[in-house]
CSV table of C-alpha atoms in Angstrom, one decimal:
chain,number,residue,atom,x,y,z
L,1,MET,CA,170.0,114.6,-45.7
L,2,SER,CA,169.5,111.7,-48.3
L,3,GLU,CA,166.1,110.7,-48.9
L,4,LYS,CA,165.1,107.2,-47.3
L,5,ARG,CA,164.5,104.1,-48.8
L,6,GLN,CA,160.7,103.0,-47.1
L,7,PHE,CA,160.3,99.9,-48.6
L,8,PHE,CA,163.8,98.7,-50.4
L,9,GLY,CA,166.5,97.4,-48.9
L,10,THR,CA,170.3,96.4,-50.1
L,11,ASP,CA,168.8,94.0,-52.5
L,12,GLY,CA,165.5,95.0,-53.7
L,13,VAL,CA,162.0,94.8,-51.6
L,14,ARG,CA,162.0,91.6,-49.1
L,15,ALA,CA,159.5,89.9,-46.4
L,16,VAL,CA,157.3,87.0,-45.6
L,17,ALA,CA,155.5,86.5,-48.9
L,18,ASN,CA,151.6,87.5,-48.8
L,19,ARG,CA,152.8,89.6,-45.5
L,20,HIS,CA,152.9,93.6,-46.3
L,21,PRO,CA,154.9,94.8,-48.7
L,22,MET,CA,155.7,91.4,-50.5
L,23,THR,CA,151.4,91.3,-51.2
L,24,PRO,CA,149.9,90.8,-54.6
L,25,GLU,CA,148.4,94.4,-54.4
L,26,PHE,CA,151.4,96.1,-53.5
L,27,VAL,CA,153.6,93.8,-56.4
L,28,LEU,CA,151.0,95.1,-58.9
L,29,ARG,CA,151.6,98.7,-57.5
L,30,LEU,CA,155.2,98.1,-57.2
L,31,GLY,CA,154.8,96.8,-61.4
L,32,GLN,CA,152.7,100.1,-61.7
L,33,ALA,CA,155.3,102.1,-60.8
L,34,ALA,CA,158.6,100.6,-62.3
L,35,ALA,CA,156.5,101.1,-65.4
L,36,ALA,CA,156.5,105.0,-65.2
L,37,VAL,CA,160.3,105.0,-64.0
L,38,LEU,CA,161.8,102.3,-66.3
L,39,GLY,CA,159.8,101.7,-69.2
L,40,SER,CA,159.6,104.3,-71.8
L,41,ARG,CA,158.7,103.3,-75.8
L,42,THR,CA,161.1,103.9,-78.2
L,43,GLU,CA,161.6,105.9,-81.0
L,44,GLY,CA,158.6,103.6,-83.3
L,45,GLY,CA,156.4,104.0,-80.3
L,46,ASP,CA,156.8,100.5,-79.6
L,47,ARG,CA,155.8,99.1,-76.0
L,48,PRO,CA,158.5,99.2,-73.5
L,49,ARG,CA,159.6,95.2,-72.9
L,50,CYS,CA,160.8,93.9,-69.0
L,51,ILE,CA,162.5,90.3,-68.9
L,52,ILE,CA,161.2,88.8,-65.7
L,53,GLY,CA,163.1,85.6,-63.6
L,54,ARG,CA,162.2,83.9,-60.2
L,55,ASP,CA,164.1,81.4,-58.2
L,56,THR,CA,162.2,78.2,-56.5
L,57,ARG,CA,160.0,79.1,-54.1
L,58,ALA,CA,156.2,78.4,-54.0
L,59,SER,CA,155.0,81.7,-53.9
L,60,GLY,CA,157.1,83.0,-56.6
L,61,GLU,CA,153.7,81.7,-59.2
L,62,MET,CA,151.7,84.3,-57.6
L,63,LEU,CA,153.7,87.2,-56.8
L,64,GLU,CA,154.6,87.1,-60.7
L,65,SER,CA,151.3,87.0,-61.8
L,66,ALA,CA,151.2,90.3,-59.8
L,67,LEU,CA,153.8,91.6,-61.3
L,68,ILE,CA,152.8,91.1,-65.2
L,69,ALA,CA,149.3,92.6,-64.0
L,70,GLY,CA,150.3,95.2,-62.9
L,71,LEU,CA,153.1,96.1,-66.0
L,72,ASN,CA,150.4,94.9,-68.2
L,73,SER,CA,148.2,97.7,-67.0
L,74,ALA,CA,151.2,100.4,-67.6
L,75,GLY,CA,151.5,99.2,-71.2
L,76,VAL,CA,154.9,96.7,-70.8
L,77,ASP,CA,154.8,93.7,-72.7
L,78,VAL,CA,156.8,91.1,-70.1
L,79,VAL,CA,158.5,88.4,-71.4
L,80,LEU,CA,158.9,85.2,-68.8
L,81,ALA,CA,162.4,83.6,-68.5
L,82,GLY,CA,161.1,81.3,-66.3
L,83,MET,CA,163.2,79.8,-62.9
L,84,VAL,CA,166.6,81.8,-63.8
L,85,PRO,CA,169.6,82.6,-61.8
L,86,THR,CA,169.6,87.0,-61.2
L,87,PRO,CA,172.8,87.0,-63.0
L,88,ALA,CA,170.8,85.9,-65.8
L,89,VAL,CA,168.0,88.0,-65.7
L,90,ALA,CA,170.7,90.8,-65.8
L,91,MET,CA,172.2,89.6,-68.7
L,92,LEU,CA,169.5,88.5,-70.6
L,93,ALA,CA,167.6,92.1,-70.4
L,94,ALA,CA,171.6,93.8,-71.8
L,95,GLN,CA,171.4,91.0,-74.4
L,96,THR,CA,167.7,91.5,-75.8
L,97,GLY,CA,167.9,95.8,-75.3
L,98,ALA,CA,164.9,95.1,-73.0
L,99,ASN,CA,164.7,98.3,-71.1
L,100,PHE,CA,164.6,96.8,-67.9
L,101,GLY,CA,164.7,93.3,-65.6
L,102,VAL,CA,163.1,92.3,-62.8
L,103,VAL,CA,163.8,89.2,-60.9
L,104,VAL,CA,161.5,87.5,-58.3
L,105,SER,CA,163.6,86.1,-55.6
L,106,ALA,CA,164.5,86.4,-51.5
L,107,SER,CA,168.0,85.4,-52.4
L,108,HIS,CA,169.5,83.0,-49.5
L,109,ASN,CA,165.7,83.8,-47.3
L,110,PRO,CA,163.8,80.9,-45.9
L,111,PHE,CA,161.3,80.0,-48.7
L,112,GLU,CA,158.5,81.7,-46.9
L,113,ASP,CA,159.9,84.9,-47.5
L,114,ASN,CA,160.0,86.6,-51.1
L,115,GLY,CA,161.4,89.3,-53.0
L,116,ILE,CA,161.8,91.9,-56.4
L,117,LYS,CA,164.4,93.2,-57.5
L,118,PHE,CA,165.0,95.4,-60.4
L,119,VAL,CA,168.3,96.2,-62.7
L,120,HIS,CA,168.4,98.6,-65.6
L,121,GLY,CA,168.8,97.5,-69.4
L,122,ASN,CA,172.2,97.2,-69.0
L,123,GLY,CA,172.0,94.4,-66.3
L,124,ARG,CA,173.1,96.7,-63.7
L,125,LYS,CA,171.6,97.0,-60.5
L,126,LEU,CA,169.3,101.0,-59.7
L,127,SER,CA,170.6,103.7,-57.5
L,128,ASP,CA,169.4,104.9,-54.3
L,129,LYS,CA,168.0,107.7,-56.0
L,130,THR,CA,165.7,105.6,-59.0
L,131,GLU,CA,164.7,102.8,-56.0
L,132,ILE,CA,163.1,106.5,-54.2
L,133,ALA,CA,161.7,107.6,-57.5
L,134,ILE,CA,159.8,104.0,-57.6
L,135,GLU,CA,158.3,104.2,-54.6
L,136,LYS,CA,156.9,107.7,-54.6
L,137,ILE,CA,154.8,106.5,-57.4
L,138,VAL,CA,153.4,103.6,-54.6
L,139,LEU,CA,153.0,105.8,-52.0
L,140,GLY,CA,150.7,108.0,-54.0
L,141,ASN,CA,153.7,111.4,-54.0
L,142,THR,CA,154.0,111.5,-57.2
L,143,GLU,CA,151.8,111.6,-60.3
L,144,GLU,CA,152.2,108.4,-62.6
L,145,ALA,CA,151.7,107.4,-66.7
L,146,THR,CA,148.5,107.2,-67.7
L,147,ARG,CA,146.9,104.1,-68.0
L,148,PRO,CA,146.6,103.1,-71.8
L,149,GLU,CA,143.6,101.0,-73.1
L,150,GLY,CA,143.0,99.2,-76.3
L,151,ARG,CA,146.1,98.1,-78.4
L,152,GLY,CA,148.5,99.8,-75.6
L,153,ILE,CA,148.3,97.4,-72.7
L,154,GLY,CA,151.2,94.9,-72.4
L,155,ARG,CA,151.7,91.5,-73.6
L,156,VAL,CA,153.1,88.5,-72.4
L,157,SER,CA,155.3,86.0,-73.5
L,158,ARG,CA,157.7,83.6,-73.1
L,159,MET,CA,162.0,82.7,-73.6
L,160,ALA,CA,162.0,79.8,-74.2
L,161,ASP,CA,165.8,79.3,-74.7
L,162,SER,CA,166.7,81.2,-71.5
L,163,VAL,CA,168.8,78.7,-69.9
L,164,GLU,CA,170.6,77.9,-72.7
L,165,ARG,CA,171.7,81.1,-73.2
L,166,TYR,CA,172.8,82.2,-70.1
L,167,VAL,CA,174.6,78.6,-69.9
L,168,ALA,CA,176.1,79.4,-73.2
L,169,HIS,CA,177.3,82.9,-72.1
L,170,ALA,CA,178.8,81.1,-68.9
L,171,VAL,CA,181.2,78.6,-71.0
L,172,ALA,CA,182.3,82.0,-72.7
L,173,SER,CA,183.8,82.9,-69.7
L,174,MET,CA,185.7,80.0,-69.8
L,175,GLY,CA,187.8,81.5,-73.0
L,176,GLY,CA,187.7,78.1,-74.7
L,177,LEU,CA,189.4,76.3,-71.6
L,178,ARG,CA,188.2,72.8,-70.0
L,179,LEU,CA,187.7,71.3,-67.3
L,180,ASP,CA,188.2,67.2,-68.3
L,181,GLY,CA,189.2,65.2,-64.9
L,182,MET,CA,188.0,67.8,-62.7
L,183,ARG,CA,185.7,66.1,-60.2
L,184,VAL,CA,183.6,69.3,-58.8
L,185,ALA,CA,180.9,69.1,-56.0
L,186,LEU,CA,178.1,71.5,-56.3
L,187,ASP,CA,175.0,72.3,-54.1
L,188,ASN,CA,172.5,74.4,-56.1
L,189,ALA,CA,170.5,75.1,-52.4
L,190,HIS,CA,167.5,73.8,-54.5
L,191,GLY,CA,166.7,77.4,-56.0
L,192,ALA,CA,167.2,79.0,-59.2
L,193,ALA,CA,171.0,77.5,-59.9
L,194,SER,CA,169.1,73.5,-60.3
L,195,TYR,CA,168.6,74.9,-64.2
L,196,THR,CA,172.2,76.1,-64.6
L,197,SER,CA,175.0,75.4,-62.6
L,198,ALA,CA,175.6,71.7,-63.4
L,199,LEU,CA,174.9,72.0,-66.8
L,200,ALA,CA,177.7,74.5,-67.1
L,201,LEU,CA,179.9,72.5,-65.4
L,202,GLU,CA,179.1,69.3,-67.7
L,203,GLN,CA,179.5,71.3,-71.6
L,204,LEU,CA,183.2,72.0,-69.7
L,205,GLY,CA,183.8,68.6,-69.5
L,206,ALA,CA,183.9,68.2,-65.4
L,207,ASP,CA,182.8,65.4,-63.1
L,208,VAL,CA,180.2,66.9,-61.4
L,209,GLN,CA,178.5,65.7,-58.4
L,210,VAL,CA,175.4,67.7,-57.8
L,211,PHE,CA,173.2,68.3,-54.8
L,212,HIS,CA,170.4,69.7,-53.3
L,213,SER,CA,168.7,70.2,-56.7
L,214,GLU,CA,165.1,68.9,-56.8
L,215,PRO,CA,163.7,72.2,-55.9
L,216,ASP,CA,159.9,72.1,-54.4
L,217,GLY,CA,158.9,75.3,-54.1
L,218,PHE,CA,159.3,75.0,-50.0
L,219,ASN,CA,163.1,73.5,-49.4
L,220,ILE,CA,164.9,76.4,-51.1
L,221,ASN,CA,168.3,77.1,-48.8
L,222,GLU,CA,167.2,74.3,-46.2
L,223,GLU,CA,170.2,72.7,-44.4
L,224,CYS,CA,171.8,73.9,-47.8
L,225,GLY,CA,173.4,76.5,-49.8
L,226,CYS,CA,176.5,79.5,-49.4
L,227,THR,CA,175.2,80.0,-45.9
L,228,HIS,CA,175.8,75.9,-45.0
L,229,SER,CA,179.6,75.5,-45.7
L,230,GLU,CA,179.6,73.0,-43.4
L,231,GLU,CA,177.2,71.0,-45.6
L,232,LEU,CA,179.2,71.9,-48.5
L,233,GLU,CA,182.7,70.3,-46.7
L,234,ARG,CA,180.7,67.3,-46.1
L,235,LEU,CA,180.1,67.0,-50.1
L,236,VAL,CA,183.3,67.2,-51.3
L,237,ARG,CA,184.3,64.6,-48.3
L,238,GLN,CA,181.6,62.3,-49.7
L,239,SER,CA,182.6,62.7,-53.5
L,240,GLN,CA,185.8,63.2,-53.0
L,241,ALA,CA,185.9,66.6,-55.1
L,242,GLN,CA,188.9,69.1,-56.3
L,243,ALA,CA,186.9,71.7,-55.6
L,244,GLY,CA,183.1,72.1,-54.3
L,245,ILE,CA,180.5,74.8,-55.1
L,246,ALA,CA,177.6,76.3,-53.3
L,247,HIS,CA,174.9,78.9,-54.3
L,248,ASP,CA,172.1,80.9,-53.1
L,249,GLY,CA,168.4,80.9,-54.0
L,250,ASP,CA,169.2,82.5,-57.0
L,251,ALA,CA,172.7,82.1,-57.7
L,252,ASP,CA,174.3,85.4,-57.2
L,253,ARG,CA,176.1,84.3,-54.9
L,254,ILE,CA,178.8,81.7,-54.0
L,255,ALA,CA,181.0,79.8,-51.6
L,256,LEU,CA,183.7,77.2,-52.6
L,257,CYS,CA,185.5,74.5,-50.6
L,258,ASP,CA,188.6,73.5,-51.2
L,259,GLU,CA,190.2,69.3,-51.7
L,260,GLU,CA,190.7,69.1,-48.2
L,261,ALA,CA,187.3,70.0,-47.6
L,262,ILE,CA,187.7,73.2,-45.8
L,263,ALA,CA,185.4,76.2,-46.9
L,264,LEU,CA,187.0,79.7,-48.3
L,265,ASP,CA,185.4,83.1,-47.8
L,266,GLY,CA,184.4,85.5,-50.1
L,267,ASP,CA,188.0,87.4,-49.2
L,268,GLU,CA,189.7,84.1,-50.1
L,269,LEU,CA,188.4,84.0,-53.7
L,270,MET,CA,188.7,87.6,-54.8
L,271,ALA,CA,192.4,87.5,-53.2
L,272,ILE,CA,193.2,84.6,-55.8
L,273,ALA,CA,191.3,86.6,-58.7
L,274,ALA,CA,193.1,89.5,-58.1
L,275,GLU,CA,197.0,88.0,-57.8
L,276,SER,CA,195.9,85.9,-60.8
L,277,MET,CA,194.3,88.8,-62.9
L,278,LEU,CA,197.3,91.3,-62.0
L,279,ARG,CA,200.0,88.4,-62.9
L,280,LYS,CA,198.4,88.4,-66.1
L,281,GLY,CA,197.8,92.5,-66.4
L,282,THR,CA,194.3,91.8,-66.8
L,283,LEU,CA,193.0,93.8,-63.1
L,284,LYS,CA,191.7,96.6,-64.4
L,285,GLN,CA,193.4,100.2,-63.0
L,286,ASN,CA,195.3,97.1,-61.2
L,287,THR,CA,192.4,97.7,-58.5
L,288,LEU,CA,190.3,95.5,-56.5
L,289,ALA,CA,186.5,97.0,-55.0
L,290,VAL,CA,185.8,95.4,-52.0
L,291,THR,CA,183.4,96.8,-48.6
L,292,ILE,CA,184.9,98.3,-45.5
L,293,MET,CA,184.0,94.2,-44.1
L,294,SER,CA,186.8,92.6,-45.8
L,295,ASN,CA,190.2,91.8,-44.3
L,296,TYR,CA,193.0,94.0,-44.5
L,297,GLY,CA,195.5,90.9,-45.7
L,298,LEU,CA,194.1,91.6,-49.2
L,299,ASP,CA,195.2,95.1,-49.0
L,300,ASP,CA,199.0,93.9,-48.2
L,301,LEU,CA,198.3,91.3,-50.8
L,302,VAL,CA,197.6,93.5,-53.8
L,303,SER,CA,199.5,96.5,-52.8
L,304,ARG,CA,202.7,93.7,-52.7
L,305,LEU,CA,201.4,92.8,-56.1
L,306,GLY,CA,201.3,96.4,-57.4
L,307,GLY,CA,197.7,97.2,-57.1
L,308,ARG,CA,195.5,98.9,-54.4
L,309,VAL,CA,192.2,98.0,-53.2
L,310,ILE,CA,189.1,100.2,-52.3
L,311,ARG,CA,186.5,100.1,-49.8
L,312,THR,CA,183.1,101.1,-50.2
L,313,ASN,CA,179.6,100.3,-47.8
L,314,VAL,CA,178.4,97.1,-46.8
L,315,GLY,CA,176.6,95.6,-50.2
L,316,ASP,CA,177.4,94.4,-53.5
L,317,ARG,CA,175.2,97.0,-55.1
L,318,TYR,CA,177.9,99.7,-53.8
L,319,VAL,CA,180.7,97.8,-54.5
L,320,LEU,CA,179.0,97.5,-58.8
L,321,GLU,CA,179.0,101.5,-58.0
L,322,GLU,CA,182.3,102.2,-57.5
L,323,MET,CA,183.3,99.6,-60.0
L,324,HIS,CA,181.1,101.1,-62.4
L,325,SER,CA,181.9,104.8,-61.8
L,326,ARG,CA,185.7,103.7,-62.1
L,327,GLY,CA,185.9,100.9,-64.8
L,328,LEU,CA,186.8,98.1,-62.5
L,329,ASN,CA,186.8,94.8,-63.5
L,330,LEU,CA,187.0,92.3,-59.9
L,331,GLY,CA,184.8,92.9,-56.8
L,332,GLY,CA,183.0,91.8,-54.0
L,333,GLU,CA,182.0,91.0,-50.5
L,334,GLN,CA,183.0,88.6,-47.7
L,335,SER,CA,179.9,87.1,-48.1
L,336,GLY,CA,180.3,85.4,-51.6
L,337,HIS,CA,179.0,88.5,-53.9
L,338,ILE,CA,182.3,88.0,-56.5
L,339,ILE,CA,181.9,90.4,-59.3
L,340,PHE,CA,184.0,90.0,-63.0
L,341,GLY,CA,183.2,92.8,-64.5
L,342,ASP,CA,183.9,91.2,-68.1
L,343,TRP,CA,181.6,88.9,-67.8
L,344,ALA,CA,178.9,90.1,-65.3
L,345,THR,CA,177.0,93.4,-64.4
L,346,THR,CA,176.4,92.2,-60.8
L,347,GLY,CA,177.4,88.8,-58.4
L,348,ASP,CA,177.3,85.7,-60.5
L,349,GLY,CA,178.0,82.6,-58.7
L,350,LEU,CA,178.6,80.7,-61.3
L,351,ILE,CA,180.8,82.8,-63.7
L,352,ALA,CA,182.8,83.6,-60.3
L,353,GLY,CA,183.1,79.8,-59.1
L,354,LEU,CA,184.1,79.3,-63.2
L,355,GLN,CA,186.7,81.9,-62.7
L,356,VAL,CA,188.5,80.1,-59.8
L,357,LEU,CA,188.1,76.5,-61.3
L,358,LYS,CA,189.4,77.8,-64.2
L,359,ILE,CA,192.8,79.3,-62.6
L,360,MET,CA,193.1,75.6,-60.6
L,361,LYS,CA,193.6,74.8,-64.1
L,362,GLU,CA,196.2,77.5,-65.3
L,363,THR,CA,198.3,76.8,-62.4
L,364,GLY,CA,197.9,73.1,-61.6
L,365,GLU,CA,197.5,73.8,-58.4
L,366,PRO,CA,194.8,73.0,-55.9
L,367,LEU,CA,193.0,75.5,-54.1
L,368,SER,CA,194.2,74.6,-50.6
L,369,HIS,CA,197.7,75.8,-51.7
L,370,LEU,CA,195.7,78.9,-53.8
L,371,ARG,CA,193.9,80.0,-51.0
L,372,LYS,CA,197.4,80.4,-49.1
L,373,CYS,CA,198.2,83.6,-51.1
L,374,LEU,CA,195.7,85.8,-48.3
L,375,LYS,CA,197.4,86.4,-45.3
L,376,LYS,CA,194.6,87.6,-43.2
L,377,PHE,CA,195.2,89.9,-40.5
L,378,PRO,CA,194.2,88.8,-37.1
L,379,GLN,CA,191.6,90.7,-36.2
L,380,ALA,CA,190.0,91.1,-32.3
L,381,ALA,CA,185.9,91.6,-31.5
L,382,ARG,CA,184.0,92.9,-29.2
L,383,ASN,CA,180.2,93.0,-29.1
L,384,LEU,CA,178.9,95.3,-25.9
L,385,ARG,CA,175.7,95.4,-24.7
L,386,VAL,CA,174.7,99.6,-24.7
L,387,ARG,CA,171.3,101.2,-22.6
L,388,SER,CA,171.2,103.5,-25.4
L,389,LYS,CA,173.2,104.4,-28.4
L,390,PRO,CA,174.3,108.3,-28.7
L,391,PRO,CA,176.4,109.1,-32.0
L,392,ILE,CA,179.6,107.5,-31.9
L,393,THR,CA,181.2,110.8,-32.2
L,394,GLU,CA,180.6,111.6,-28.3
L,395,LEU,CA,182.2,108.6,-27.2
L,396,ALA,CA,184.8,111.0,-26.0
L,397,ASP,CA,187.3,108.7,-23.7
L,398,ALA,CA,187.4,105.7,-26.4
L,399,GLN,CA,187.6,108.2,-29.9
L,400,LYS,CA,190.9,108.9,-27.9
L,401,ILE,CA,191.6,105.5,-27.7
L,402,ILE,CA,190.9,104.8,-30.8
L,403,LYS,CA,192.8,107.7,-32.5
L,404,GLU,CA,195.9,106.4,-31.0
L,405,THR,CA,195.3,102.7,-32.1
L,406,GLU,CA,195.0,104.3,-35.9
L,407,LYS,CA,198.1,106.0,-35.9
L,408,LYS,CA,199.9,103.0,-34.4
L,409,LEU,CA,198.3,100.3,-37.1
L,410,GLY,CA,199.0,103.1,-40.0
L,411,ASP,CA,197.9,101.5,-43.6
L,412,TYR,CA,198.1,98.1,-42.2
L,413,GLY,CA,195.4,97.5,-39.8
L,414,ARG,CA,192.2,99.4,-38.7
L,415,VAL,CA,189.0,100.1,-36.2
L,416,LEU,CA,185.4,99.3,-37.3
L,417,LEU,CA,183.1,100.6,-34.3
L,418,ARG,CA,179.3,100.4,-34.9
L,419,TYR,CA,175.9,100.1,-33.4
L,420,SER,CA,173.7,96.8,-34.2
L,421,GLY,CA,171.1,98.1,-36.6
L,422,THR,CA,168.4,95.4,-34.5
L,423,GLU,CA,169.9,95.1,-31.1
L,424,SER,CA,170.9,97.2,-28.4
L,425,LEU,CA,175.1,96.0,-29.1
L,426,ILE,CA,177.9,98.0,-30.2
L,427,ARG,CA,180.1,95.9,-32.2
L,428,LEU,CA,183.7,96.6,-31.8
L,429,LEU,CA,187.1,95.1,-34.4
L,430,ILE,CA,190.2,95.9,-34.5
L,431,GLU,CA,192.3,94.0,-37.4
L,432,GLY,CA,196.3,94.3,-37.7
L,433,ARG,CA,199.5,92.5,-37.5
L,434,ASP,CA,200.2,92.0,-33.7
L,435,VAL,CA,197.4,90.6,-31.6
L,436,GLU,CA,198.5,90.9,-28.5
L,437,TYR,CA,198.2,94.7,-28.9
L,438,LEU,CA,194.9,94.1,-31.2
L,439,GLU,CA,193.2,92.3,-27.8
L,440,ALA,CA,194.9,95.1,-25.3
L,441,GLN,CA,193.4,98.0,-27.3
L,442,ALA,CA,189.8,96.1,-27.8
L,443,ASP,CA,190.1,95.9,-23.9
L,444,LYS,CA,190.6,99.6,-23.1
L,445,ILE,CA,188.2,100.3,-25.7
L,446,ALA,CA,185.6,98.3,-24.4
L,447,SER,CA,186.4,99.5,-20.9
L,448,ALA,CA,185.6,103.2,-22.1
L,449,ILE,CA,182.4,102.7,-24.1
L,450,LEU,CA,181.3,100.5,-21.3
L,451,ALA,CA,182.3,103.5,-18.7
L,452,GLN,CA,179.7,105.7,-20.8
L,453,ILE,CA,177.0,103.3,-21.7
L,454,GLY,CA,176.9,100.0,-20.8
């Protein structure tokens, strides 16, 4: 059985700032451990180098300082990129030949939380195995590198043009196409995108109406950003924009809204991109990578166009691993982590938004029309309260009905059954083409489950 990670979750280490494990003491140790695993000296004997970026939360200053102390004490030179999106750190690490990059951010969480996430020097996220190796050193379960002294101690410098470099990279992803005459409502969630997204859109000629872009350290994600699609819909109506874009705190995610002020989810964005890329012949291996949460309407659309969809566990890192191992250039999550692999090594809210605006320009079609390419399969869902959580394979009567249902649905539907990680609930989702059949089967499976563990 594979080892479990103790501190790392699906996207780095995250907790309330100044509460374990997000304390300066722990972050200092985390920096030293990361240096031992990710930072090796060059052949010329130069000290390893790391790029650090952060979002706009007040606690970022404290945690960044602790991280610097940990890295410097382990002999790593630190280059501070300032307040920039997570994908900017990934891009800058790869562009400058750094050994690794670190982001101080808690993404879409409220301002009280903060987190640390790492990327390799090539801009890719760490594997579970690498994160476990770092944890072992933090916990003192393994030897760490000796601490340098004198000239071996790491130094700190600042990158003056980090924003400009990232914006130039995003603009280049448009291949020379401009957005003149397009009005875009932009919700920056008072996060890291406050310094980057409007600049890129303005350079491309768009008429940008900017909202929620006055970070004060405490207002990040507050009633705004990509987890508040109702606010983006309101902003699109207010500014009469042709499209709305919203980010989360570190801008690795995106929510889009059409000109009729109706938000799109990640599945719809991937459908629009996959259809465009399949028609142009630019979708590598004709394959789209998504998680098990994505709607089966995507499989239907992509297979009709001669492509295929592969699925991974929940978490953009698993999508990224699959994309890397198979050489794919499009993947993502329903939640809005969309990865355009030709331009990004991680979810990138700005690049994802620009690629969809580019398709609008190329086709002359509004978003409300483009989104119609995805015919979502109907779903029947049940959240059932349970008194115990035996292995799902032991729910004999329910399993029998599930097998019958899966056989009937064939390639055009599925049954998902999983326990909640935080509550005494089991979640059932059935997806297919016939609503009445789905509802009837959901009731049958639910009854069988409740008879056994309800």
